[in-house]
Coordinates of C-alpha atoms in Angstrom, one line a residue:
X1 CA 0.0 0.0 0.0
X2 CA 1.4 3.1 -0.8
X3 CA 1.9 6.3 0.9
X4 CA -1.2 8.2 -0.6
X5 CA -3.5 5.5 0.1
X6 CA -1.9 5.2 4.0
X7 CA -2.7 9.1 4.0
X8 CA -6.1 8.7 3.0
X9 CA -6.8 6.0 5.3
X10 CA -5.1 8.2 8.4
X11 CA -7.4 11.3 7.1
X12 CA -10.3 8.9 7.2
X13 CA -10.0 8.1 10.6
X14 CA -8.9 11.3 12.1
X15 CA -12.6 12.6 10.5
X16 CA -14.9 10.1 12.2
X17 CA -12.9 10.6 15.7
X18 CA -15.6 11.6 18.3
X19 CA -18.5 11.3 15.6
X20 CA -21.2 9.2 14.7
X21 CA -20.9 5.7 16.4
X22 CA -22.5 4.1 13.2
X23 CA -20.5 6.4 10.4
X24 CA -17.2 5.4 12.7
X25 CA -17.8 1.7 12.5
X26 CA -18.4 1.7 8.5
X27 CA -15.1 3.7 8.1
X28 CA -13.6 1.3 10.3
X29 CA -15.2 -1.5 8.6
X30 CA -13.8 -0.4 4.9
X31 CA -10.5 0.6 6.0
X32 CA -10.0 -2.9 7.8
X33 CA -11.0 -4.8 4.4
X34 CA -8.9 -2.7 2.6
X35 CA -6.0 -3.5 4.6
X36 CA -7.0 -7.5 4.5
X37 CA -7.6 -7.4 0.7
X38 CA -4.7 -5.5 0.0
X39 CA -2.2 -7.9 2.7
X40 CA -0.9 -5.2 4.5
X41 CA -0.9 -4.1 8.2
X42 CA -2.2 -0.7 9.3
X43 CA 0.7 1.7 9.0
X44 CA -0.4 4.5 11.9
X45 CA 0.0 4.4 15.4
X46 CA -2.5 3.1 18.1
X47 CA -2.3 5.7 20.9
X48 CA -4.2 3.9 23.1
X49 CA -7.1 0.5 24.1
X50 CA -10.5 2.4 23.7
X51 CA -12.4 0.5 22.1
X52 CA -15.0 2.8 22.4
X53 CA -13.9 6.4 20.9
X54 CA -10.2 5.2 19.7
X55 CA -11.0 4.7 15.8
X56 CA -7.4 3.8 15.1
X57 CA -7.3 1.3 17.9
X58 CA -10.9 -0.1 16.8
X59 CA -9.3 -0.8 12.7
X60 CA -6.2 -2.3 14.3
X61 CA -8.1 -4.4 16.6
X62 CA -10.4 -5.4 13.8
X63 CA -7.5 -5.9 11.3
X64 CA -5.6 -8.2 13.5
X65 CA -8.8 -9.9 14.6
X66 CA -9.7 -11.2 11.1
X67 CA -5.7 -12.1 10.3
X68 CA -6.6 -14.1 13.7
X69 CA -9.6 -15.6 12.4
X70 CA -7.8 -16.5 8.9
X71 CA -4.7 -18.2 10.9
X72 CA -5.4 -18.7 14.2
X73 CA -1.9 -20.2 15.2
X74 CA 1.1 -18.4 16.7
X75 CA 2.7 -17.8 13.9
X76 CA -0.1 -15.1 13.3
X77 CA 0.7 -14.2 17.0
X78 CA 4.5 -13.5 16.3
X79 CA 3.3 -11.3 13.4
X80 CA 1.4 -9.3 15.9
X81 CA 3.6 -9.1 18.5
X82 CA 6.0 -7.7 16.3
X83 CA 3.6 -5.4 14.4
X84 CA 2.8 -3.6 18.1
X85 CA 6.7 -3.1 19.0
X86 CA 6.6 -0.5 16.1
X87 CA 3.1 0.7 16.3
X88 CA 1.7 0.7 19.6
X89 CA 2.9 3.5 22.3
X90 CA 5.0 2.3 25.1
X91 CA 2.9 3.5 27.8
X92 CA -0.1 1.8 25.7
X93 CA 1.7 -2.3 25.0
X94 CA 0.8 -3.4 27.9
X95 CA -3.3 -3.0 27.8
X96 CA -3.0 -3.5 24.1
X97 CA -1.2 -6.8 24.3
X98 CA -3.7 -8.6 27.2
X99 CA -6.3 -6.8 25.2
X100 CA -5.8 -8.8 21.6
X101 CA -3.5 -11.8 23.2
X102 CA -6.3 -12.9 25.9
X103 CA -8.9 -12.3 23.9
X104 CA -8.4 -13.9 20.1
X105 CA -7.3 -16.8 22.4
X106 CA -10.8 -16.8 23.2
X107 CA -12.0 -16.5 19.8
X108 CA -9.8 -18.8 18.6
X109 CA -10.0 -21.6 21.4
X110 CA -10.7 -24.9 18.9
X111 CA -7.5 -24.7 17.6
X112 CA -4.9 -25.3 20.6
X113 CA -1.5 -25.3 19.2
X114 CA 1.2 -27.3 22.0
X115 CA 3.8 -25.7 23.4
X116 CA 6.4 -27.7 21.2
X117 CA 4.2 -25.4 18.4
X118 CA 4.8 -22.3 19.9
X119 CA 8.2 -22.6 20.5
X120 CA 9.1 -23.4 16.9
X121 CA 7.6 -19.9 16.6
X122 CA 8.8 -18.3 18.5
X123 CA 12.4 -19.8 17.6
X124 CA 11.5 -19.0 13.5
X125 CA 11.5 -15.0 15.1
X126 CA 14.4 -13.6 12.7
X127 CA 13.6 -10.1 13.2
X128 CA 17.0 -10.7 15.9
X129 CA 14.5 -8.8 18.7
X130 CA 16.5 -8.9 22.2
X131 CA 16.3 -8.1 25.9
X132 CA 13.1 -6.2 26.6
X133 CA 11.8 -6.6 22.9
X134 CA 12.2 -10.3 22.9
X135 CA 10.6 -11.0 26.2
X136 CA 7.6 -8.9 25.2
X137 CA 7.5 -11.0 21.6
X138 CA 7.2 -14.1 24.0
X139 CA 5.5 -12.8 26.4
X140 CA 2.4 -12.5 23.8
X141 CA 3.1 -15.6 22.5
X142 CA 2.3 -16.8 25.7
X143 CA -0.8 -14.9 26.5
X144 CA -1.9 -15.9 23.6
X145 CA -2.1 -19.6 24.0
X146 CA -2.9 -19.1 27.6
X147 CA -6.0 -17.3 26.0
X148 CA -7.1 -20.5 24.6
X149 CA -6.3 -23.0 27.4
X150 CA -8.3 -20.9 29.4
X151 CA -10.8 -20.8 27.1
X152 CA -10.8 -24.5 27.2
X153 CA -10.7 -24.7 30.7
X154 CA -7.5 -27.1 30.6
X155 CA -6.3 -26.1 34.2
X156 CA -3.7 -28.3 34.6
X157 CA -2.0 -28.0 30.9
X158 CA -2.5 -24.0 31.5
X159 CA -0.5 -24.5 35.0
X160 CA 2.3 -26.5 33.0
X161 CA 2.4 -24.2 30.3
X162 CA 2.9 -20.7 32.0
X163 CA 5.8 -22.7 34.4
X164 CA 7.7 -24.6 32.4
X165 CA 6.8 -23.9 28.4
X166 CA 10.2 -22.1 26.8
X167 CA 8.1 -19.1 25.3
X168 CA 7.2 -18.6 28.7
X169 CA 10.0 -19.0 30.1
X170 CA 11.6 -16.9 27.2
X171 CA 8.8 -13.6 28.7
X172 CA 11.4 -13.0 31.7
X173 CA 10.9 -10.3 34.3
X174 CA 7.5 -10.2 32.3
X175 CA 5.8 -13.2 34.4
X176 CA 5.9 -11.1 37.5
X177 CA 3.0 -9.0 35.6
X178 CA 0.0 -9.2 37.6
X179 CA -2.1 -10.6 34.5
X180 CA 0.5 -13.2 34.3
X181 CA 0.1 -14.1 38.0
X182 CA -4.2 -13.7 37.7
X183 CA -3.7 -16.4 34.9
X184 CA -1.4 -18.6 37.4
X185 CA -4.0 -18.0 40.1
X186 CA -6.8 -19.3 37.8
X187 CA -5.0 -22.6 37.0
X188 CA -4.1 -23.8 40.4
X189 CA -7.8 -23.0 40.8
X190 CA -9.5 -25.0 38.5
X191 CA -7.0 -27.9 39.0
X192 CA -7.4 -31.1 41.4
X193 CA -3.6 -31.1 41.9
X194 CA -3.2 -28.2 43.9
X195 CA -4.3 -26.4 47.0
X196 CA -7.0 -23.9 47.6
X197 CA -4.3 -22.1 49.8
X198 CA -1.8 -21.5 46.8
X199 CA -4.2 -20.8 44.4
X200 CA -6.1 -17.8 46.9
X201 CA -2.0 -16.6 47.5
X202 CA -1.3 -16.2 43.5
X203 CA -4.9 -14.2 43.6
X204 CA -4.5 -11.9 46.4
X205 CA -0.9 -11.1 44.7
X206 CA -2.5 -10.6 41.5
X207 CA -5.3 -8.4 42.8
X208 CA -3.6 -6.0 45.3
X209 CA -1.1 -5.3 42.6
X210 CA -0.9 -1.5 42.2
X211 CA -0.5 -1.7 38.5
X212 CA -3.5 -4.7 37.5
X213 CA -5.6 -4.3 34.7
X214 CA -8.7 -4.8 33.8
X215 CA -8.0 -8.6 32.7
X216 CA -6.5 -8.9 35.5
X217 CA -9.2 -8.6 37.9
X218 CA -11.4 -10.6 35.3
X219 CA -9.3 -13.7 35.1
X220 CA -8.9 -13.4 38.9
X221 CA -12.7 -13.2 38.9
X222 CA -12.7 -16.3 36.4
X223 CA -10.8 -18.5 38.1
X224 CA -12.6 -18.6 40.9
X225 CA -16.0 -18.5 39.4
X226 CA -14.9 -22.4 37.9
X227 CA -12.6 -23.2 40.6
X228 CA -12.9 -26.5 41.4
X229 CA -15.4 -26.7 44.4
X230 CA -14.3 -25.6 47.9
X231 CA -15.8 -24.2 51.1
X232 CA -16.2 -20.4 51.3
X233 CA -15.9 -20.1 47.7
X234 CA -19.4 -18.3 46.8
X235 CA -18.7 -15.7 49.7
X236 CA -15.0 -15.0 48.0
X237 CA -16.6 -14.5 44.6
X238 CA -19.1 -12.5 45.9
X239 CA -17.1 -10.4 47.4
X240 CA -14.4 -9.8 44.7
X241 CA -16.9 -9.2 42.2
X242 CA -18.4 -6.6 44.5
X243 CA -15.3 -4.7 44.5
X244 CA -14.7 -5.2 40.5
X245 CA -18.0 -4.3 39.9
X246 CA -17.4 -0.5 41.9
X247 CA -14.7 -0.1 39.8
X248 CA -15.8 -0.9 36.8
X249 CA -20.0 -0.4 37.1
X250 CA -20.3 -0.7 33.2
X251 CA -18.6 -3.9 32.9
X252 CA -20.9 -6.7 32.0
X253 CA -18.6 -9.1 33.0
X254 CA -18.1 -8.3 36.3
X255 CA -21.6 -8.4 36.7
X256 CA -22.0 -11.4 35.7
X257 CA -19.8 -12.9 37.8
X258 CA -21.2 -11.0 40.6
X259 CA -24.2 -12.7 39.7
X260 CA -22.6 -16.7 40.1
X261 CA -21.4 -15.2 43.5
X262 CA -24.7 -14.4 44.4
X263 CA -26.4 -17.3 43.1
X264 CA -23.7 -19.4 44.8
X265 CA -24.6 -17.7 48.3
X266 CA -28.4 -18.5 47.3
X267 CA -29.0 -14.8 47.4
X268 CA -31.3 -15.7 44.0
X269 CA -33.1 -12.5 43.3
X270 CA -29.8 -10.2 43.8
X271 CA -28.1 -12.7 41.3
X272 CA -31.3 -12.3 39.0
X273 CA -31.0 -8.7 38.9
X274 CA -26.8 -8.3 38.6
X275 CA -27.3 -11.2 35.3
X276 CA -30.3 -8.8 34.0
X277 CA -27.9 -6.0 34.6
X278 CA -24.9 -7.9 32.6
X279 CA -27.5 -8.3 29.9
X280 CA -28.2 -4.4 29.2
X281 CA -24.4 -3.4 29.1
X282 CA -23.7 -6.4 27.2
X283 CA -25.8 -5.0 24.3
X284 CA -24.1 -1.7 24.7
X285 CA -20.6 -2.9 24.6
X286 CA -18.2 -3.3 21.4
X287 CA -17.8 -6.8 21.7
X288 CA -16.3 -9.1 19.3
X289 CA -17.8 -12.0 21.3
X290 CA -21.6 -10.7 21.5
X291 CA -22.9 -13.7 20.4
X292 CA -21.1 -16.8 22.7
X293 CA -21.9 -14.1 26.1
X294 CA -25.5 -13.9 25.1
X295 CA -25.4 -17.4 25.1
X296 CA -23.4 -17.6 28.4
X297 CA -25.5 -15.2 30.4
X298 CA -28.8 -17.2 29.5
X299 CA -27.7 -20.1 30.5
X300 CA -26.3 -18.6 33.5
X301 CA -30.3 -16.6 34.2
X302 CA -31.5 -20.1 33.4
X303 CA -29.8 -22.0 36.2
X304 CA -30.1 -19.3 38.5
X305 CA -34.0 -18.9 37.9
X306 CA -33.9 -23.1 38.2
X307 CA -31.9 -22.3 41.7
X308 CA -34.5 -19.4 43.1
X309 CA -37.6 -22.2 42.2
X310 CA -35.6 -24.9 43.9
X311 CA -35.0 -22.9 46.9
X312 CA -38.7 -21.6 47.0
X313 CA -39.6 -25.5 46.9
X314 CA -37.1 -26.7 49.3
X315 CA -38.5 -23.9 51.7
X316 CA -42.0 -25.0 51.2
X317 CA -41.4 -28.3 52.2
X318 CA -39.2 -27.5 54.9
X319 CA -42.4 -25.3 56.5
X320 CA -43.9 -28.4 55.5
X321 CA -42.1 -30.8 57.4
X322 CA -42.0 -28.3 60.6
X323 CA -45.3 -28.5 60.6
X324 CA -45.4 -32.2 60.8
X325 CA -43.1 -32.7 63.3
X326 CA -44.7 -30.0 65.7
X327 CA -47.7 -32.1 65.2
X328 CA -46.0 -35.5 65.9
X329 CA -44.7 -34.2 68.9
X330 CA -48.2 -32.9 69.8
X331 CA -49.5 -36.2 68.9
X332 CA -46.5 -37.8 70.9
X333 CA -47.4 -35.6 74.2
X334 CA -50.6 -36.4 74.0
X335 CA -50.6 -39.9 73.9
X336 CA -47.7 -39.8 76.7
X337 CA -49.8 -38.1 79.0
X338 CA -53.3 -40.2 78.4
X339 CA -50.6 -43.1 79.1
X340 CA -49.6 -41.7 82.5
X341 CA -52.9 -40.7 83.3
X342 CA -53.7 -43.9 82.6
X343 CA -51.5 -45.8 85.1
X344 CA -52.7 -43.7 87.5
X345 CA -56.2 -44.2 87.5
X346 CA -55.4 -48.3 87.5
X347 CA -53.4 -47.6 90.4
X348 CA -56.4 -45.8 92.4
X349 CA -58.6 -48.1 91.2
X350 CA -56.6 -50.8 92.4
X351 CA -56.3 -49.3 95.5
X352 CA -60.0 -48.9 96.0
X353 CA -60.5 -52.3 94.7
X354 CA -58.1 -53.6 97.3
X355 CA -59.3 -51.4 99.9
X356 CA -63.1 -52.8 99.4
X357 CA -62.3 -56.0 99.6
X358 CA -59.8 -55.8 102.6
X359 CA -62.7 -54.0 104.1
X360 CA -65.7 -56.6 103.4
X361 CA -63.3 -58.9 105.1
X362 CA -62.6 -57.5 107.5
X363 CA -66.2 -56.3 108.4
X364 CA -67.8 -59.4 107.4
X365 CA -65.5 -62.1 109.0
X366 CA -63.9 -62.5 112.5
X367 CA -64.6 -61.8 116.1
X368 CA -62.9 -58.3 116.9
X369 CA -64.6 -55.8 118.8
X370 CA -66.2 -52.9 116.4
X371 CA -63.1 -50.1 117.4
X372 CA -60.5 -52.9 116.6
X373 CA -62.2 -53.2 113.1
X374 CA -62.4 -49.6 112.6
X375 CA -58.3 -49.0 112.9
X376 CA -57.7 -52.2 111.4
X377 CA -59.8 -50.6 108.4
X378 CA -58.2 -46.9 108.9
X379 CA -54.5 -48.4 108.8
X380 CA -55.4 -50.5 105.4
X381 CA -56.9 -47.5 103.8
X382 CA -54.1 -45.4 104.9
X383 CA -51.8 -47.8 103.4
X384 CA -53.8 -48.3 100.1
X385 CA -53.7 -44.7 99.8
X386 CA -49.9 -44.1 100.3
X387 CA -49.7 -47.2 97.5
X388 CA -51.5 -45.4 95.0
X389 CA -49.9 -41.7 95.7
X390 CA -46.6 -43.6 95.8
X391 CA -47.6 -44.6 92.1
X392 CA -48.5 -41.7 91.0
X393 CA -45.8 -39.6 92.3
X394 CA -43.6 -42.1 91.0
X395 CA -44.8 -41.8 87.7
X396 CA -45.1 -37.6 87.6
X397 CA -41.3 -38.2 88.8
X398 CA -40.2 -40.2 85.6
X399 CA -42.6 -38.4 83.2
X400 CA -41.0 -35.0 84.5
X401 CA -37.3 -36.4 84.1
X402 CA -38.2 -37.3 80.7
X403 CA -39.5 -34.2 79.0
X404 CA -36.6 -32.5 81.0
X405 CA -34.3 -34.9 78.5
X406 CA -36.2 -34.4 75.9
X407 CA -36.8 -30.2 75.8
X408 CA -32.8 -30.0 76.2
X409 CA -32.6 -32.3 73.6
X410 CA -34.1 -29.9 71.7

């Protein structure tokens, strides 16, 4: 491409910055065919990541994007990565590198290259980069294929990758960035290998970093979302995402994942409305991805809807079964106490029984005098009648013992 046609594209942009969002987009749109038809990389600089107002950073992003899409290998990555060390501004690489790395790994997540793959090109590199340049070349490389492993959700090849793969190794004094660390964070997360303890660590380094990015907090955010199960996690989530979503209120990602927190709390109708939220700045937001997080968030609404029913039903039948165990042990109380009523009346009926017969006896047999009879009869009656309160304080005595047991047991 010549330099006339590099100047009309340049004037092109400069004239729809700040304008129209739909004139803006079909500028950018033809420039960035151009560019593909013609073979050749945009020749201006990107100045910054706004995807939003930035119209040179939205035809770079949508150039590379479809070279992506066309060859979605590192190869294409090494192209890139070299392509930003002339173009992109120094204070701007850093943001600009997690921004296309991270994310055409995600776009590009069915074809996972090994790490044999991406060494070979990163070893092919004969533009004879070193020190800082070099590390920064592998250092997207290995973003890059991070992207997709993520993606993928291979947690255990992602851990082995960003340790011990040579293009990461190759990044340097780059792996102490705090998106590197995030990345290490959400590995030891998702895996079965390693500990909860060493995977929070990486995450609080990551996130109290002074100098994280936005992809930092959201793979932080990520990791533990589809960490493997552990106690506490919800709360964690829920808590992160609260402080990602002050930060960042327009982010419908970090809404979304305050959502699973909630939802994972069983705080149902706060994690209804944060997915609800997710969905309205999802259809404002320049996404490349628009589609697959449509997806992603109504399946995410749909299990937390299924969760909010379930929890609805499960409290229902909880009341329910309250209910019938209050009445059980009404039902038990009652019965106990006809029971012990019960054995008391036998035992004063006995004891009048007794007390009759003794008494016909003694009336109706024998030679004593009439006031001999009459104690004889007082002393049986006074004993009958200590028998039968004996019983029956007896039986108040155990009764009372065992509700005692039975209210503390309670």
């Amino acid at each position: 491409m010549d330099s006339t046609s590099i100047t009309s594209i340049t004037a092109r942009l400069d004239a729809v910055r700040g304008g129209d969002v739909r004139t803006r987009d079909r500028v950018c749109d033809e420039v960035v065919a151009e560019l593909l038809t013609a073979g050749t990389p945009p020749a201006f600089e990107v100045r910054s990541a706004d995807l939003r107002g930035d119209p040179f950073f939205i035809c770079a992003d949508r150039y590379w994007r479809g070279r992506f899409e066309e060859r979605p290998t590192a190869g294409t990555a090494l192209r890139c990565a070299r392509w930003m060390a002339r173009h992109v501004r120094e204070e701007s690489w850093g943001v600009v590198a997690e921004q296309w790395a991270l994310g055409n790994g995600f776009l590009n997540r069915g074809s996972v290259e090994s790490a044999e793959q991406v060494a070979r090109a990163l070893a092919d590199a004969t533009d004879g980069a070193t020190g800082a340049a070099a590390e920064r070349v592998a250092f997207f490389l290995t973003l890059y294929q991070a992207g997709k492993l993520r993606a993928n959700f291979c947690f255990d090849e992602l851990h082995g990758f960003l340790a011990y793969a040579p293009s990461a190794v190759a990044a340097g004094s780059l792996r102490a960035a705090p998106v590197y660390t995030a990345l290490q964070s959400l590995a030891a997360f998702g895996s079965r290998s390693l500990t909860v303890a060493y995977a929070s660590e990486l995450l609080e380094r990551a996130w109290s970093a002074p100098d994280r990015t936005r992809h930092t907090v959201d793979i932080c955010l990520n990791g533990l979302a589809f960490a493997a199960p552990f106690d506490g996690q919800g709360e964690l989530l829920r808590a992160y995402a609260s402080l990602a979503v002050e930060g960042w209120p327009d982010d419908h990602t970090f809404h979304s994942r305050l959502a699973t927190g909630l939802h994972m709390c069983g705080r149902h109708d706060a994690a209804l409305d944060s997915i609800d939220t997710a969905f309205v700045l999802l259809a404002a937001s320049p996404t490349a991805s628009l589609g697959v997080l449509q997806n992603q968030y109504l399946t995410q609404r749909d299990a937390i809807q299924e969760g909010r029913l379930r929890a609805l039903r499960d409290a229902e039948q909880q009341a329910r079964w309250e209910r019938q165990d209050a009445a059980n042990t009404q039902l038990e109380r009652s019965l106990h106490t006809s029971s012990v009523r019960a054995v008391e009346v036998v035992a004063v009926f006995t004891a009048a029984i007794a007390f009759a017969v003794g008494s016909l006896q003694v009336t109706l047999t024998g030679d004593l005098p009439l006031s001999d009879r009459l104690w004889l009869l007082a002393a049986q009656g006074v004993g009958l009648a200590l028998f039968a309160l004996l019983i029956v304080g007896g039986t108040w005595v155990i009764t009372r013992s065992h509700r005692r047991g039975r209210n503390g047991g309670e």
